[in-house]
mmCIF file of C-alpha atoms in Angstrom:
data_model
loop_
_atom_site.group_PDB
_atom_site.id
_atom_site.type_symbol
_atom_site.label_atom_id
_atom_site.label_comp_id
_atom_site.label_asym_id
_atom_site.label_seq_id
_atom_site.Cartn_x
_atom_site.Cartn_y
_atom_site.Cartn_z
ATOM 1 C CA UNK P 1 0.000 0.000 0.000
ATOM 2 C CA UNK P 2 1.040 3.329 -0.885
ATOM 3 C CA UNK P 3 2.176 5.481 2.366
ATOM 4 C CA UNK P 4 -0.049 8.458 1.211
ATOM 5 C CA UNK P 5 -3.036 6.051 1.159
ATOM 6 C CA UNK P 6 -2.154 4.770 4.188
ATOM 7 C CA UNK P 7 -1.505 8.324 6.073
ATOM 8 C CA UNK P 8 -5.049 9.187 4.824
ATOM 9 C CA UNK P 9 -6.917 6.295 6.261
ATOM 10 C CA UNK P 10 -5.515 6.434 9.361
ATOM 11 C CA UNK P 11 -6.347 10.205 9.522
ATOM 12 C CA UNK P 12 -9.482 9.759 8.086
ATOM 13 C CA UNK P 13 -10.573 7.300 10.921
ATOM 14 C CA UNK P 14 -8.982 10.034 13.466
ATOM 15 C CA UNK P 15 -10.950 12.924 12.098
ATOM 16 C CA UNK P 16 -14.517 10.388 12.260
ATOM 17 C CA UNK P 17 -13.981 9.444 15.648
ATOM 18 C CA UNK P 18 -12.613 13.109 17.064
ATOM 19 C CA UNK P 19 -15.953 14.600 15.316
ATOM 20 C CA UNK P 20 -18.022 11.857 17.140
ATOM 21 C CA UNK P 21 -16.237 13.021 20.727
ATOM 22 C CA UNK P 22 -16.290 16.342 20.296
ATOM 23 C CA UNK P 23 -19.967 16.272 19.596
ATOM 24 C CA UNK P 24 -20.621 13.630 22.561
ATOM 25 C CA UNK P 25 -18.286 16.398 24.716
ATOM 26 C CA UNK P 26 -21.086 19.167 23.726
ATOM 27 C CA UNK P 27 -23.990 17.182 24.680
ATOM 28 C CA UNK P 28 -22.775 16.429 28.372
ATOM 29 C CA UNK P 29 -21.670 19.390 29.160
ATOM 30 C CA UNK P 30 -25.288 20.670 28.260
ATOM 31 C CA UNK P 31 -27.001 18.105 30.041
ATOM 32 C CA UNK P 32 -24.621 18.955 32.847
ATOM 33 C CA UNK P 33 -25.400 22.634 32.922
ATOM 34 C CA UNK P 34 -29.612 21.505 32.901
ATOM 35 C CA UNK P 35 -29.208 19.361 35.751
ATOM 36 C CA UNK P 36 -27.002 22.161 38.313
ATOM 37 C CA UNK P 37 -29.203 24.198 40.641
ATOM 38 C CA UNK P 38 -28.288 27.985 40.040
ATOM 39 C CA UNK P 39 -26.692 28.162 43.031
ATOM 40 C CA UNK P 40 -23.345 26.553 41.401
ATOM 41 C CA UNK P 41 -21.531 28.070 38.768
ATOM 42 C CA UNK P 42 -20.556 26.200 35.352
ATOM 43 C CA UNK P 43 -17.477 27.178 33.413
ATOM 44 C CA UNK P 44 -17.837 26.311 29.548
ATOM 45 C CA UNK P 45 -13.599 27.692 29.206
ATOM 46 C CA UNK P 46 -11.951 24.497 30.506
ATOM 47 C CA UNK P 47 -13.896 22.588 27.297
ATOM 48 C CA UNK P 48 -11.913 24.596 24.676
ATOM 49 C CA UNK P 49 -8.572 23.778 26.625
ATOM 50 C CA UNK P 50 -9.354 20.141 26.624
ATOM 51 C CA UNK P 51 -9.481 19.799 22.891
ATOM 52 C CA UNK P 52 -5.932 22.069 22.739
ATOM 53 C CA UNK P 53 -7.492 25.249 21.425
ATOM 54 C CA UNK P 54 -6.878 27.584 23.836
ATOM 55 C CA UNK P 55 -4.730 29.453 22.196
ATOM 56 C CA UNK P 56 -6.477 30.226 19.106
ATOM 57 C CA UNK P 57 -9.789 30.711 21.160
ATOM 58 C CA UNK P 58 -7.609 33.492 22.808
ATOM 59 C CA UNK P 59 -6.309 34.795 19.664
ATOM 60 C CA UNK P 60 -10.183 34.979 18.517
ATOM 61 C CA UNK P 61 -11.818 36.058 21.512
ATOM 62 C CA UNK P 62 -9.295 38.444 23.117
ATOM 63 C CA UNK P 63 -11.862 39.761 25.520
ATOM 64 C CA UNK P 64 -14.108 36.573 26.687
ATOM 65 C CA UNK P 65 -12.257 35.677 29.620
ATOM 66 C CA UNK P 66 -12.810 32.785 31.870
ATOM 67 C CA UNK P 67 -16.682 33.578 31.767
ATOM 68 C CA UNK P 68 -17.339 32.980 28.212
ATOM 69 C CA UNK P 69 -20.958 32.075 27.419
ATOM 70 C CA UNK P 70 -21.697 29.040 26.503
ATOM 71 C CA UNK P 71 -23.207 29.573 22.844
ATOM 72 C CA UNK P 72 -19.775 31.343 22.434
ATOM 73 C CA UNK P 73 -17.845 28.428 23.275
ATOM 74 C CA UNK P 74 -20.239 25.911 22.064
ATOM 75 C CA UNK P 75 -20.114 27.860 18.237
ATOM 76 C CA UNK P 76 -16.325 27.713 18.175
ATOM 77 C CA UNK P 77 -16.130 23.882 19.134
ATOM 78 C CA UNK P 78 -18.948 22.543 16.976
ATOM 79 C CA UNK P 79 -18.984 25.223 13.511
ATOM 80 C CA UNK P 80 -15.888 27.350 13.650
ATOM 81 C CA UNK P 81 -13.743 26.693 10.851
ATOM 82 C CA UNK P 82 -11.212 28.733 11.995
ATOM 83 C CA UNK P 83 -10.759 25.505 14.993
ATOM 84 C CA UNK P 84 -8.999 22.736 13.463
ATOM 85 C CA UNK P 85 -10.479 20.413 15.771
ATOM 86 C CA UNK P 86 -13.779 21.825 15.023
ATOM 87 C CA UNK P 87 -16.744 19.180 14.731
ATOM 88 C CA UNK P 88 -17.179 21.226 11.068
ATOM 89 C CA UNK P 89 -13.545 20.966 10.683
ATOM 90 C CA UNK P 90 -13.215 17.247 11.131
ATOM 91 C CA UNK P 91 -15.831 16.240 9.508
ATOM 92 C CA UNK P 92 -14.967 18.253 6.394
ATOM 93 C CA UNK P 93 -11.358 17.346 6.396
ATOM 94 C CA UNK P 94 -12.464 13.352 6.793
ATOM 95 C CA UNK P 95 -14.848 14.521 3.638
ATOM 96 C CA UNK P 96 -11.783 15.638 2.070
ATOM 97 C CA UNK P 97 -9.513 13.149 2.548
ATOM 98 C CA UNK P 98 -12.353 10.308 1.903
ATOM 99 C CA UNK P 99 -13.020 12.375 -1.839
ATOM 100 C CA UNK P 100 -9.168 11.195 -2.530
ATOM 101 C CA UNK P 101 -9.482 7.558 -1.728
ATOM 102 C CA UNK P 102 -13.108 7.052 -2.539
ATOM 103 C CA UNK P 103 -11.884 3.333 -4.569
ATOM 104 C CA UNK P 104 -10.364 2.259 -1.024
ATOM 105 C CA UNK P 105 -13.474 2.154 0.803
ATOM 106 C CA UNK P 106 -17.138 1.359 -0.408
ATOM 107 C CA UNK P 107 -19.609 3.810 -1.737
ATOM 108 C CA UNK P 108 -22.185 3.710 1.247
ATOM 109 C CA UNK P 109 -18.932 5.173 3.475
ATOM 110 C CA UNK P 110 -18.765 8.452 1.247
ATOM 111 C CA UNK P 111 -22.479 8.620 0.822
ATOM 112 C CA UNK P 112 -22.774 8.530 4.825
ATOM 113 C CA UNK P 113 -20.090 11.269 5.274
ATOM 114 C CA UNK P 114 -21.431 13.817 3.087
ATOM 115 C CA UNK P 115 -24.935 13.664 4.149
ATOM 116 C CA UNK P 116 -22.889 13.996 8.019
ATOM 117 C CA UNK P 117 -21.123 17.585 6.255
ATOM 118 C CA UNK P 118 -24.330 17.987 4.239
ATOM 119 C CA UNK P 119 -26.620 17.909 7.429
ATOM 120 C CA UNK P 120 -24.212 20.493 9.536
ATOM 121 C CA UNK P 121 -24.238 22.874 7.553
ATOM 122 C CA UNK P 122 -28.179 23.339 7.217
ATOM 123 C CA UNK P 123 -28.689 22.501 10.952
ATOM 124 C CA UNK P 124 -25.667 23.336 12.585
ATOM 125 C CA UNK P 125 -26.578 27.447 13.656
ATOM 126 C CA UNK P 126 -30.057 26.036 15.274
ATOM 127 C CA UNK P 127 -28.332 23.198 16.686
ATOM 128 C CA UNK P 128 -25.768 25.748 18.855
ATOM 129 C CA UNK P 129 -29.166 27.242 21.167
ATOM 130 C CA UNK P 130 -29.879 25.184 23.342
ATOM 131 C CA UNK P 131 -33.563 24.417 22.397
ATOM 132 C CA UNK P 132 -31.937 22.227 19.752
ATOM 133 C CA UNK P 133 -28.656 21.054 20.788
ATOM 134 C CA UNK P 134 -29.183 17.924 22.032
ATOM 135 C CA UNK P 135 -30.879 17.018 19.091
ATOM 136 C CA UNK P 136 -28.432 18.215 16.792
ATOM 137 C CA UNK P 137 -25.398 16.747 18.870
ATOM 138 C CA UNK P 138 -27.130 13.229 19.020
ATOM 139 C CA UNK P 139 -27.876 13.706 14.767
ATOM 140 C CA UNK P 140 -24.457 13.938 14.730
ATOM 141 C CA UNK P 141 -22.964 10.888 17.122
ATOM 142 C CA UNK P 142 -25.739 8.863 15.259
ATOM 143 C CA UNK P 143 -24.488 9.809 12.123
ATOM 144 C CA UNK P 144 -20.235 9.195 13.576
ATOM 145 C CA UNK P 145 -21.243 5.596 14.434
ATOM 146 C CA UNK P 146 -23.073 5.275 11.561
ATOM 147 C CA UNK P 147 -20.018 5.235 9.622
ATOM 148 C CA UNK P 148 -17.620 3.353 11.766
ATOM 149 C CA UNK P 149 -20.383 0.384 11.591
ATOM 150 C CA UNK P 150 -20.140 0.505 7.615
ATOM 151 C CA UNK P 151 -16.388 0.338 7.760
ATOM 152 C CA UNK P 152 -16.523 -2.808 10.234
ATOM 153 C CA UNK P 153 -19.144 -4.504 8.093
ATOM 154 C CA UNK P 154 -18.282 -3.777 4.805
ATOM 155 C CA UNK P 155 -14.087 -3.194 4.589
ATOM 156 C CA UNK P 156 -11.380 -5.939 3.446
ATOM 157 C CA UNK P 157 -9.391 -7.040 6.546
ATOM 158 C CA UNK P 158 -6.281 -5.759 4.894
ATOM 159 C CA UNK P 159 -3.645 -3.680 5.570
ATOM 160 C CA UNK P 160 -5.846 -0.640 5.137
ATOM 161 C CA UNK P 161 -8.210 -1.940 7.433
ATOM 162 C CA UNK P 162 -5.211 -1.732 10.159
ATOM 163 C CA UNK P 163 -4.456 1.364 9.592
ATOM 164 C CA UNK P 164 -8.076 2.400 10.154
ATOM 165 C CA UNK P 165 -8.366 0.588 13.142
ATOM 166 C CA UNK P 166 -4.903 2.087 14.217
ATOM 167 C CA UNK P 167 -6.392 5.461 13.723
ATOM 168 C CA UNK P 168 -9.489 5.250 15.645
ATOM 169 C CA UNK P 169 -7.712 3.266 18.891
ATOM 170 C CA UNK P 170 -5.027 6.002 19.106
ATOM 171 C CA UNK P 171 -7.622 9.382 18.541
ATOM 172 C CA UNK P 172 -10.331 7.103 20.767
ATOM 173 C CA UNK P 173 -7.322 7.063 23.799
ATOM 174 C CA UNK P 174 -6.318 10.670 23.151
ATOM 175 C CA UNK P 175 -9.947 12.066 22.880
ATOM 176 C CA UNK P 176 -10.568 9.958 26.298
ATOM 177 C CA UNK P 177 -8.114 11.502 28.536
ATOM 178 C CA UNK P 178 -9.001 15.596 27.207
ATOM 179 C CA UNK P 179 -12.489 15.041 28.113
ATOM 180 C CA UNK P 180 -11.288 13.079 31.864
ATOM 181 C CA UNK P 181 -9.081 16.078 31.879
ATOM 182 C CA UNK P 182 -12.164 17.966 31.060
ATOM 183 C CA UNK P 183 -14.315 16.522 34.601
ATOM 184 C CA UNK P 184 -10.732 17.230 36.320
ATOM 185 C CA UNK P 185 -10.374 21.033 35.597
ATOM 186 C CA UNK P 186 -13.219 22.034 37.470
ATOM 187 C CA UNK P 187 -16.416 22.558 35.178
ATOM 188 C CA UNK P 188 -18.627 23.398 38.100
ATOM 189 C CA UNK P 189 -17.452 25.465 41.187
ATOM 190 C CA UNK P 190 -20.270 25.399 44.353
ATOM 191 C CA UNK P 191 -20.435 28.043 46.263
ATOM 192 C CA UNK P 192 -20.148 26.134 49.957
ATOM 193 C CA UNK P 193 -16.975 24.259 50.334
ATOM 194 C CA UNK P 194 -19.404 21.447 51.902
ATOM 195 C CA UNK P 195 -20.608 20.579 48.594
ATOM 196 C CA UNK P 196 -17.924 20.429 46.037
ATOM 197 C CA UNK P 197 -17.574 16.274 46.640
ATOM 198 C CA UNK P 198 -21.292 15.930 45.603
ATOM 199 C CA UNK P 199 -20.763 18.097 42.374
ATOM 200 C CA UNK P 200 -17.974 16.803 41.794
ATOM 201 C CA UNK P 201 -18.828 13.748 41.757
ATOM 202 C CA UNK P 202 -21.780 14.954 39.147
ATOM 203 C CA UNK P 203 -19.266 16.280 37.002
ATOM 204 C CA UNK P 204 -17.950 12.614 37.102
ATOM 205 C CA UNK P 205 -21.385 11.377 36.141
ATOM 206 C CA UNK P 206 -20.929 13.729 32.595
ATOM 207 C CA UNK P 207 -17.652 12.582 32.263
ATOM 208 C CA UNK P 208 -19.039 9.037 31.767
ATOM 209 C CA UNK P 209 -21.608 10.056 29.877
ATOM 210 C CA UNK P 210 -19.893 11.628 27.547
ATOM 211 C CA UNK P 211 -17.749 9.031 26.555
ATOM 212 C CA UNK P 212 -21.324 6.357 26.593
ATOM 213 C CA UNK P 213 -20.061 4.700 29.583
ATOM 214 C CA UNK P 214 -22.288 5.410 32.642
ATOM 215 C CA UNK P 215 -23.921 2.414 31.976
ATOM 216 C CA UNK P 216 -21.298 0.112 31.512
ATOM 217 C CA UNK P 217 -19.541 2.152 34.557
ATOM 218 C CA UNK P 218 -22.861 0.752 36.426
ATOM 219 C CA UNK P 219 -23.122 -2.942 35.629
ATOM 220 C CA UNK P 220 -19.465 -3.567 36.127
ATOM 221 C CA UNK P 221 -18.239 -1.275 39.228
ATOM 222 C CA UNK P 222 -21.495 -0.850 41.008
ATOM 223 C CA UNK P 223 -20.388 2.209 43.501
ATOM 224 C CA UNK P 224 -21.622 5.306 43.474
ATOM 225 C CA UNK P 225 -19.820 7.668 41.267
ATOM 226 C CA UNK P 226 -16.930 9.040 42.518
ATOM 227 C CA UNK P 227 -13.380 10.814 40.689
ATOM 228 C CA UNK P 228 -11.013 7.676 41.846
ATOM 229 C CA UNK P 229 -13.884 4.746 40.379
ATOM 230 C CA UNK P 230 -14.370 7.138 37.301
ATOM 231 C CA UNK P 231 -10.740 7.161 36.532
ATOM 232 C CA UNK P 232 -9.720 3.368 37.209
ATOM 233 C CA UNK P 233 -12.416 2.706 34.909
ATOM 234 C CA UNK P 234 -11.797 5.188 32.130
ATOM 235 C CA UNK P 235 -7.984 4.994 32.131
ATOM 236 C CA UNK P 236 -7.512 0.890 33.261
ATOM 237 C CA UNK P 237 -10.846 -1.443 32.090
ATOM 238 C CA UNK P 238 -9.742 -3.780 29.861
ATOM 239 C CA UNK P 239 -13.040 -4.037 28.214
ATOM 240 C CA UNK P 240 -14.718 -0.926 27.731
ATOM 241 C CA UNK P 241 -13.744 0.190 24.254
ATOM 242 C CA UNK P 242 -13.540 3.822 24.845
ATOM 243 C CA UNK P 243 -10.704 3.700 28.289
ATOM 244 C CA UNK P 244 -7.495 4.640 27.343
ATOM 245 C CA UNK P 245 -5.976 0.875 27.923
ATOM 246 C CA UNK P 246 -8.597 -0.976 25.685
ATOM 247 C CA UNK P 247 -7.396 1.364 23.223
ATOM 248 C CA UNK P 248 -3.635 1.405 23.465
ATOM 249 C CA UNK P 249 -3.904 -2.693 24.126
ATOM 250 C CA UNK P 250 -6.249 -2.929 20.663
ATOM 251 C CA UNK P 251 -3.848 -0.701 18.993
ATOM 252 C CA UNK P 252 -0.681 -2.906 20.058
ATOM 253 C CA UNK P 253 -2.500 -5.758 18.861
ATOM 254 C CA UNK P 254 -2.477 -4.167 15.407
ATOM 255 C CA UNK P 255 0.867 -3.810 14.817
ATOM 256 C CA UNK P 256 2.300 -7.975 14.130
ATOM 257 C CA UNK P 257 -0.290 -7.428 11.450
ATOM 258 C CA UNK P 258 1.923 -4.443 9.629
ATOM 259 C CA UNK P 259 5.636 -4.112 8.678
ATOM 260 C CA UNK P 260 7.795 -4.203 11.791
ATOM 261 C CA UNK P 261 9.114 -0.544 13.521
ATOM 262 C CA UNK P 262 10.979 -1.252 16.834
ATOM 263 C CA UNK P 263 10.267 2.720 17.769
ATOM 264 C CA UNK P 264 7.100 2.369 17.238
ATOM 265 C CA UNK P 265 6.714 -0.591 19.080
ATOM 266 C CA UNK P 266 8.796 0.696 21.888
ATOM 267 C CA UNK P 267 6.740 4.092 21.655
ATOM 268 C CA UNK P 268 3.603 2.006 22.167
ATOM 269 C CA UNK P 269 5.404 0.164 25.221
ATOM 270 C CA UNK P 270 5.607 3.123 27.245
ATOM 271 C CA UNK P 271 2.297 4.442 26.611
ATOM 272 C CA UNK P 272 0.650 1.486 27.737
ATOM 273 C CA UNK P 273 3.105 1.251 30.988
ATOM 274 C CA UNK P 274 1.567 4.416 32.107
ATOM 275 C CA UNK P 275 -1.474 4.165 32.252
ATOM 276 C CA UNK P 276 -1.213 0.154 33.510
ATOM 277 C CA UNK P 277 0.880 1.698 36.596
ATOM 278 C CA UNK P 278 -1.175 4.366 37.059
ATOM 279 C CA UNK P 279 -2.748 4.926 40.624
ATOM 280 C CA UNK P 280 -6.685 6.314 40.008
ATOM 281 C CA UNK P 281 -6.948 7.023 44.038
ATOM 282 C CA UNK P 282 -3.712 9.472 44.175
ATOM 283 C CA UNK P 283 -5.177 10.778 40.785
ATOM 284 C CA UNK P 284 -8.490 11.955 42.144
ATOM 285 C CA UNK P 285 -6.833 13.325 45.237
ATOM 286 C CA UNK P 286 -4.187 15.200 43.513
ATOM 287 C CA UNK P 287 -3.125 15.962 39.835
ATOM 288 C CA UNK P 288 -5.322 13.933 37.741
ATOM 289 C CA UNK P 289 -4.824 16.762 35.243
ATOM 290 C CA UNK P 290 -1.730 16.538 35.036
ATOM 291 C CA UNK P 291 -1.515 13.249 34.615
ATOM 292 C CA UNK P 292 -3.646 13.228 31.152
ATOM 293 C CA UNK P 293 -1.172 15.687 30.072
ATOM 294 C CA UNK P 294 1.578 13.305 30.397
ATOM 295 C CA UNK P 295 -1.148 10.567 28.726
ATOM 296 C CA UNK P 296 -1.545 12.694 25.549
ATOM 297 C CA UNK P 297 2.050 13.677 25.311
ATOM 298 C CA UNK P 298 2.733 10.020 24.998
ATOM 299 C CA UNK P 299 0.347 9.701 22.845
ATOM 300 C CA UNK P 300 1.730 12.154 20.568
ATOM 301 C CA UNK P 301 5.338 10.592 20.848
ATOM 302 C CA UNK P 302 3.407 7.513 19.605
ATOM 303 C CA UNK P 303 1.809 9.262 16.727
ATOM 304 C CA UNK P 304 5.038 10.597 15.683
ATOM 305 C CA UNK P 305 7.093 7.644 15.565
ATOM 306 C CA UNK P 306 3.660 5.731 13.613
ATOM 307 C CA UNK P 307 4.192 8.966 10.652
ATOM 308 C CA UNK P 308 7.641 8.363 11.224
ATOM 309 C CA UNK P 309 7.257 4.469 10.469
ATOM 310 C CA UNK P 310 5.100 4.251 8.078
ATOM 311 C CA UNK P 311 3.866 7.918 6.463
ATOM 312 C CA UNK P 312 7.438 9.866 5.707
ATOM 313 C CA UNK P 313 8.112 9.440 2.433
#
């Protein structure tokens, strides 16, 4: 397989699934706000930080400050262009990339994308209020999953198929820890002291929910929610396909099945020994934070030796 091919189908698989989380990040964080009493204030900021556009939000909005409103902040992470990790802007660069290969994958896969890009840009300004959000957000995740089942069903098990796979494991894990990092940077902020464990531990609850694991978090942990049970599930369960292991161990599993790169597989090592030796109760007491920061900068180490590997020409 050509390397150009194969740098697009992995990216095109990254761009799906960060669409699909950024959407599912939108939609808890509204439910979120719905469910707080007034008396406890909710800070949309931290969400644009999670996704690493805090800079360019700043550039953009010079003035908002931390107490940006949330249509504001909800406008530049679903439609602005201007946001490379946009929902628009992932979805239109997977378009994109998917026009180039269109004889790699099968006709439904196109046909499903565009009417995605198709349907956000008729719906996507009445689907930032938040009369219609919800909607619009769970058109959208629909829409993300939609695809990903037409590329399990209906793609070759070649080696295109592994770098697709490779793709979504590796943007699944990263996209995981920004939106833990997301419940960890303080969302909501109580006014008593006395009752920051109990929203915090609400803020845990849309955590889970935004990644579609509350249940699964229910019928496997059974405890109440709290930030040390949300993390050793999210960052160490070996079977929910979302936490950051299940991804890095699906994504090691991949590589026998392509040409052989020590660095990479070394790369990959040391991801996966960090978050096996992680500790989720000093986490939730301390720096959990800071610990997804380390996560994703692995992460990226990982990604770099993968375009180093295989993508370079």
């Amino acid at each position: 397989m050509l390397s150009r091919v194969a740098n697009n189908l992995y990216w095109f698989s990254r761009y799906l699934r960060r669409a699909e989380n950024t959407a599912r990040l939108v939609g808890a964080g509204s439910l979120l706000q719905l469910d707080l009493p007034r008396s406890v204030r909710f800070t949309w900021r931290p969400m644009v930080d999670t996704v690493g556009t805090g800079e360019i939000f700043n550039e953009l909005f010079p003035e908002a400050g931390r107490d940006v409103a949330d249509t504001e902040v909800v406008r530049f992470l679903l439609l602005d262009e201007r946001n490379p990790s946009s929902l628009r802007s992932s979805v239109e660069q997977a378009r994109e990339i998917l026009r180039s290969i269109r004889d790699t994958l099968p006709q439904d896969v196109w046909e499903a994308v565009n009417d995605l890009h198709l349907h956000i840009g008729a719906e996507g300004e009445r689907g930032i209020g938040r009369r219609y959000r919800q909607d619009f957000v769970g058109r959208i995740t629909d829409a993300c999953l939609k695809v990903s089942g037409l590329l399990i069903a209906n793609v070759s098990r070649d080696i295109g198929f592994q770098f697709l796979r490779l793709g979504t494991a590796i943007e699944q894990a990263d996209m995981t820890t920004r939106i833990i990092d997301a419940g960890a940077s303080g969302l909501v902020t109580p006014r008593q002291a006395d009752d920051l464990e109990a929203y915090s531990n609400l803020q845990w609850m849309s955590v889970l929910r935004s990644l579609a694991a509350f249940q699964m978090y229910r019928r496997h942990v059974r405890q109440r929610v709290t930030g040390e049970h949300a993390l050793r599930f999210l960052l160490q369960n070996g079977g929910f396909p979302r936490s950051v292991l299940f991804c890095l161990t699906r994504a090691q599993q991949i590589l026998p099945a392509m040409p052989p790169r020590p660095r990479v597989e070394r790369a990959m090592m040391r991801a996966v020994g960090l978050v096996r030796q992680a500790d989720p109760a000093w986490l939730a007491a301390h720096d959990a934070a800071g610990f997804m920061d380390e996560i994703q900068v692995a992460l990226g180490e990982l990604h770099g030796r993968i375009f180093e590997a295989y993508f370079d020409p």
